[in-house]
Coordinates of N, CA, C and O in Angstrom, one line a residue:
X1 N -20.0 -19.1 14.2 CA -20.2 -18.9 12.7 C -21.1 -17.7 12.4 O -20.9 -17.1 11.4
X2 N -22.0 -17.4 13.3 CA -22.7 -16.0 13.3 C -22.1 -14.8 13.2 O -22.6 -13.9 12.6
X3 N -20.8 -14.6 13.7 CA -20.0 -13.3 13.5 C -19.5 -13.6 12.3 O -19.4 -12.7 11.5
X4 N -19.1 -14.5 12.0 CA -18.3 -14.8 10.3 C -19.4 -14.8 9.4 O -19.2 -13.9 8.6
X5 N -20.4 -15.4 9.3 CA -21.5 -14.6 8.9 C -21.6 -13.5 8.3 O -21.5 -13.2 7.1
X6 N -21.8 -12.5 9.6 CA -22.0 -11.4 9.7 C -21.0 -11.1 9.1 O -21.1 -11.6 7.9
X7 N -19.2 -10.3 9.3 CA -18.6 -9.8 8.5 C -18.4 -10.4 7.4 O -17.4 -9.9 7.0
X8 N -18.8 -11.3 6.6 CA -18.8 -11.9 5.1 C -19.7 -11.1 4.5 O -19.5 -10.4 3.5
X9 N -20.8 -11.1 5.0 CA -22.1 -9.9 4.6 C -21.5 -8.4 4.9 O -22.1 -7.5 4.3
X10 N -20.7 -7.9 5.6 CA -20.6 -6.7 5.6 C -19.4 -6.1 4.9 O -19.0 -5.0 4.8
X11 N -18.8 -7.3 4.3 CA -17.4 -6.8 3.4 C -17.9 -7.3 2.2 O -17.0 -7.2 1.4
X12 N -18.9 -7.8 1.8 CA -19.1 -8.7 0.4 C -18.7 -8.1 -0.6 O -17.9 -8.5 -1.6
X13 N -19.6 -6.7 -0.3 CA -20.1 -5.6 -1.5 C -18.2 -5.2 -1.7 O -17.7 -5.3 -2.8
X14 N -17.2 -4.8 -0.5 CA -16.1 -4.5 -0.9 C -15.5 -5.0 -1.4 O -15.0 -4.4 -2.4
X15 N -15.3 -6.8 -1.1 CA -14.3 -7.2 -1.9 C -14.6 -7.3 -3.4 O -13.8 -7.7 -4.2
X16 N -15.9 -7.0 -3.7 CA -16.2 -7.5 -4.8 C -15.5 -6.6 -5.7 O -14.6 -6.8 -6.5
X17 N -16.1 -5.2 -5.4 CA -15.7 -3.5 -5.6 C -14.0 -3.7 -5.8 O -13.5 -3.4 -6.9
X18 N -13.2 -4.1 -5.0 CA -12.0 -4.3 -5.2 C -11.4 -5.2 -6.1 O -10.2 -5.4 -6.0
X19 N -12.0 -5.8 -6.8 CA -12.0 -7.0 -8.0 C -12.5 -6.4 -8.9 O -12.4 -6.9 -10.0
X20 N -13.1 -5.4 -8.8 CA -14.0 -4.9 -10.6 C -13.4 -4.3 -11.5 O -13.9 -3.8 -12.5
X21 N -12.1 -4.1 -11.2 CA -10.8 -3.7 -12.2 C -10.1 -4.6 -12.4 O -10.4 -5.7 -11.9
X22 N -9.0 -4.6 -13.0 CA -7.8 -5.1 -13.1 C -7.2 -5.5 -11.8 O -7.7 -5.0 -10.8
X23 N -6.2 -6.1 -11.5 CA -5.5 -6.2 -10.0 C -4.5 -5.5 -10.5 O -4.3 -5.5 -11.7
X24 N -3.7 -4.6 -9.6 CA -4.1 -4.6 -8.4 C -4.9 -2.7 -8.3 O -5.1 -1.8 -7.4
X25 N -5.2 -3.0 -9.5 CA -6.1 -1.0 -9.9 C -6.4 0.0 -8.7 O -6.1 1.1 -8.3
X26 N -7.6 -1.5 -8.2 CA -8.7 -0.9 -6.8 C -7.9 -1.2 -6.2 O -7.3 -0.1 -5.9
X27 N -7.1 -2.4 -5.4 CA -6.6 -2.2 -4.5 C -5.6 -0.9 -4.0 O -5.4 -0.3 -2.9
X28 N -5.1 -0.7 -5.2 CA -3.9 0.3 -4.8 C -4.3 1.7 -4.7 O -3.4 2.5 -4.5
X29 N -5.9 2.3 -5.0 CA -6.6 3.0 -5.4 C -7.2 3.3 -3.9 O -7.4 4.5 -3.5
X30 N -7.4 2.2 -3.1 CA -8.1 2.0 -1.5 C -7.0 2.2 -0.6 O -6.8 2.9 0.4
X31 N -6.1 1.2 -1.6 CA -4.7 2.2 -0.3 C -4.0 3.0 -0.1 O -3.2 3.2 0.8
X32 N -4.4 4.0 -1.4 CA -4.1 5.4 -1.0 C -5.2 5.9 -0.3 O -4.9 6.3 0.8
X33 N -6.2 5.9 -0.5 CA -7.4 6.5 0.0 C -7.0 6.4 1.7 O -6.8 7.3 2.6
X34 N -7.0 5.5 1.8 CA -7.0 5.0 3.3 C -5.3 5.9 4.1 O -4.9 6.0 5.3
X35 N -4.9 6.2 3.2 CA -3.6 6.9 3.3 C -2.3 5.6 3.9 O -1.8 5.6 5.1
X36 N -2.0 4.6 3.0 CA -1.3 3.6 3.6 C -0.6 3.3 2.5 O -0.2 2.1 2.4
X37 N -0.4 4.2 1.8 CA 0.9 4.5 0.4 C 0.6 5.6 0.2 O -0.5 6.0 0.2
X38 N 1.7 6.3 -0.1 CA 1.9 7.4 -0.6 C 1.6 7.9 -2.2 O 1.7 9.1 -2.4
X39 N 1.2 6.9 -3.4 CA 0.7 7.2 -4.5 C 0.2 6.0 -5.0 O 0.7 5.0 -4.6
X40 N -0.7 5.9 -5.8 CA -1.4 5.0 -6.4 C -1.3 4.8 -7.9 O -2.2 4.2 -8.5
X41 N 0.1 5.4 -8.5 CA 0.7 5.1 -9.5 C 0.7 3.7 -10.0 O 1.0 2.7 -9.4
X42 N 0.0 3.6 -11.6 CA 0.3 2.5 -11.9 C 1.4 2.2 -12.9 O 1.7 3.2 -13.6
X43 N 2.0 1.2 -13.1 CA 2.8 0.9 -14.7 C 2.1 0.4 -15.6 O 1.3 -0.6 -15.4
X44 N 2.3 0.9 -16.6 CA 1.6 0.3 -18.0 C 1.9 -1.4 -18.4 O 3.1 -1.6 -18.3
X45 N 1.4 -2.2 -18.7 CA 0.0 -1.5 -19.5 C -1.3 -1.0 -18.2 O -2.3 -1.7 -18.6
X46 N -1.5 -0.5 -17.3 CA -2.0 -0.4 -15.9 C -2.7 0.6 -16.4 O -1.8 1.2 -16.9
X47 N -3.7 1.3 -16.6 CA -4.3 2.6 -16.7 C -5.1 2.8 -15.1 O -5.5 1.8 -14.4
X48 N -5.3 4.4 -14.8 CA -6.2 4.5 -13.6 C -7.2 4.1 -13.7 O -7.6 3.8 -14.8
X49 N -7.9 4.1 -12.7 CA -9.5 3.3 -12.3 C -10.5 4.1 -12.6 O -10.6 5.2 -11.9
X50 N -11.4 3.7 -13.8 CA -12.7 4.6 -13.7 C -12.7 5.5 -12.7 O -12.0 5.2 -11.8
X51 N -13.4 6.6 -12.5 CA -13.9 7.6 -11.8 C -14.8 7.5 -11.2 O -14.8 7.9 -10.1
X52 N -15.9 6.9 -11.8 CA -16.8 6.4 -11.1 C -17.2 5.3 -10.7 O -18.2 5.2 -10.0
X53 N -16.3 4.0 -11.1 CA -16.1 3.4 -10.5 C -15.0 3.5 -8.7 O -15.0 2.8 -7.6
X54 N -14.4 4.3 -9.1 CA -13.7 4.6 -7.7 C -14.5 5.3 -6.7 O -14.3 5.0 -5.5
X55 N -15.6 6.3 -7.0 CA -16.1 6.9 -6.3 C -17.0 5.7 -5.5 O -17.2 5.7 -4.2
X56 N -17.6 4.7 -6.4 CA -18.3 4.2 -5.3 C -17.8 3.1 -4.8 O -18.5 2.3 -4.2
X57 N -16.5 2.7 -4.9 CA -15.6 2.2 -3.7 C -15.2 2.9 -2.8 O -15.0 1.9 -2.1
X58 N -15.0 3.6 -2.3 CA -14.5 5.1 -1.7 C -15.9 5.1 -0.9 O -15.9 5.3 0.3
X59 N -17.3 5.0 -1.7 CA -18.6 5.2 -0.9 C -18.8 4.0 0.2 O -19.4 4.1 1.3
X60 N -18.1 2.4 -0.7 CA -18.2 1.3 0.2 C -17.4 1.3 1.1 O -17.8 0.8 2.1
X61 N -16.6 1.6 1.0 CA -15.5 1.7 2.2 C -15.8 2.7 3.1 O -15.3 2.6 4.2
X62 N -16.6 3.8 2.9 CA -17.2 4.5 4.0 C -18.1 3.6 4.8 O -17.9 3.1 5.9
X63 N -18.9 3.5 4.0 CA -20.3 2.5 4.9 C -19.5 1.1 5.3 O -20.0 0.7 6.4
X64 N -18.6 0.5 4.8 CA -17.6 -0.5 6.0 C -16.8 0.3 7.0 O -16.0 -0.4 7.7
X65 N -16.9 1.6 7.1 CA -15.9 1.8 8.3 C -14.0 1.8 7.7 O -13.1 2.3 8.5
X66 N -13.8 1.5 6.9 CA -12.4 1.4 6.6 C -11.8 3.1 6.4 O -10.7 3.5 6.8
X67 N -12.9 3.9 5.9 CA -11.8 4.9 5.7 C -13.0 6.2 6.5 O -12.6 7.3 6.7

């Protein structure tokens, strides 16, 4: 339970980050980043993800290692 633990505490801050939009905004926002789709195009009514809110997903996912 100590390593589950641990990675629950080291993704918390992410998944949270990836829930603070709309679905699927951030996700599809991480999986371009991560280069694992080719655009992060949304359909309306869908608008893009704050700016700065993306930036500091993009910063969490640095400090997890994902990208």
């Amino acid at each position: 339970w100590e390593k589950v633990l641990e990675e629950e505490k080291r993704y918390k801050n992410l998944c949270r980050l990836l829930f603070s939009e709309s679905n699927p905004i951030p996700v599809k926002k991480a999986l371009h980043k991560m280069k694992l789709i080719e655009k992060s195009e949304l359909r309306l009514p869908l608008v893009e993800m704050d700016e700065t809110m993306a930036e500091i997903l993009f910063k969490e996912m640095k400090a997890c290692g994902v990208i």
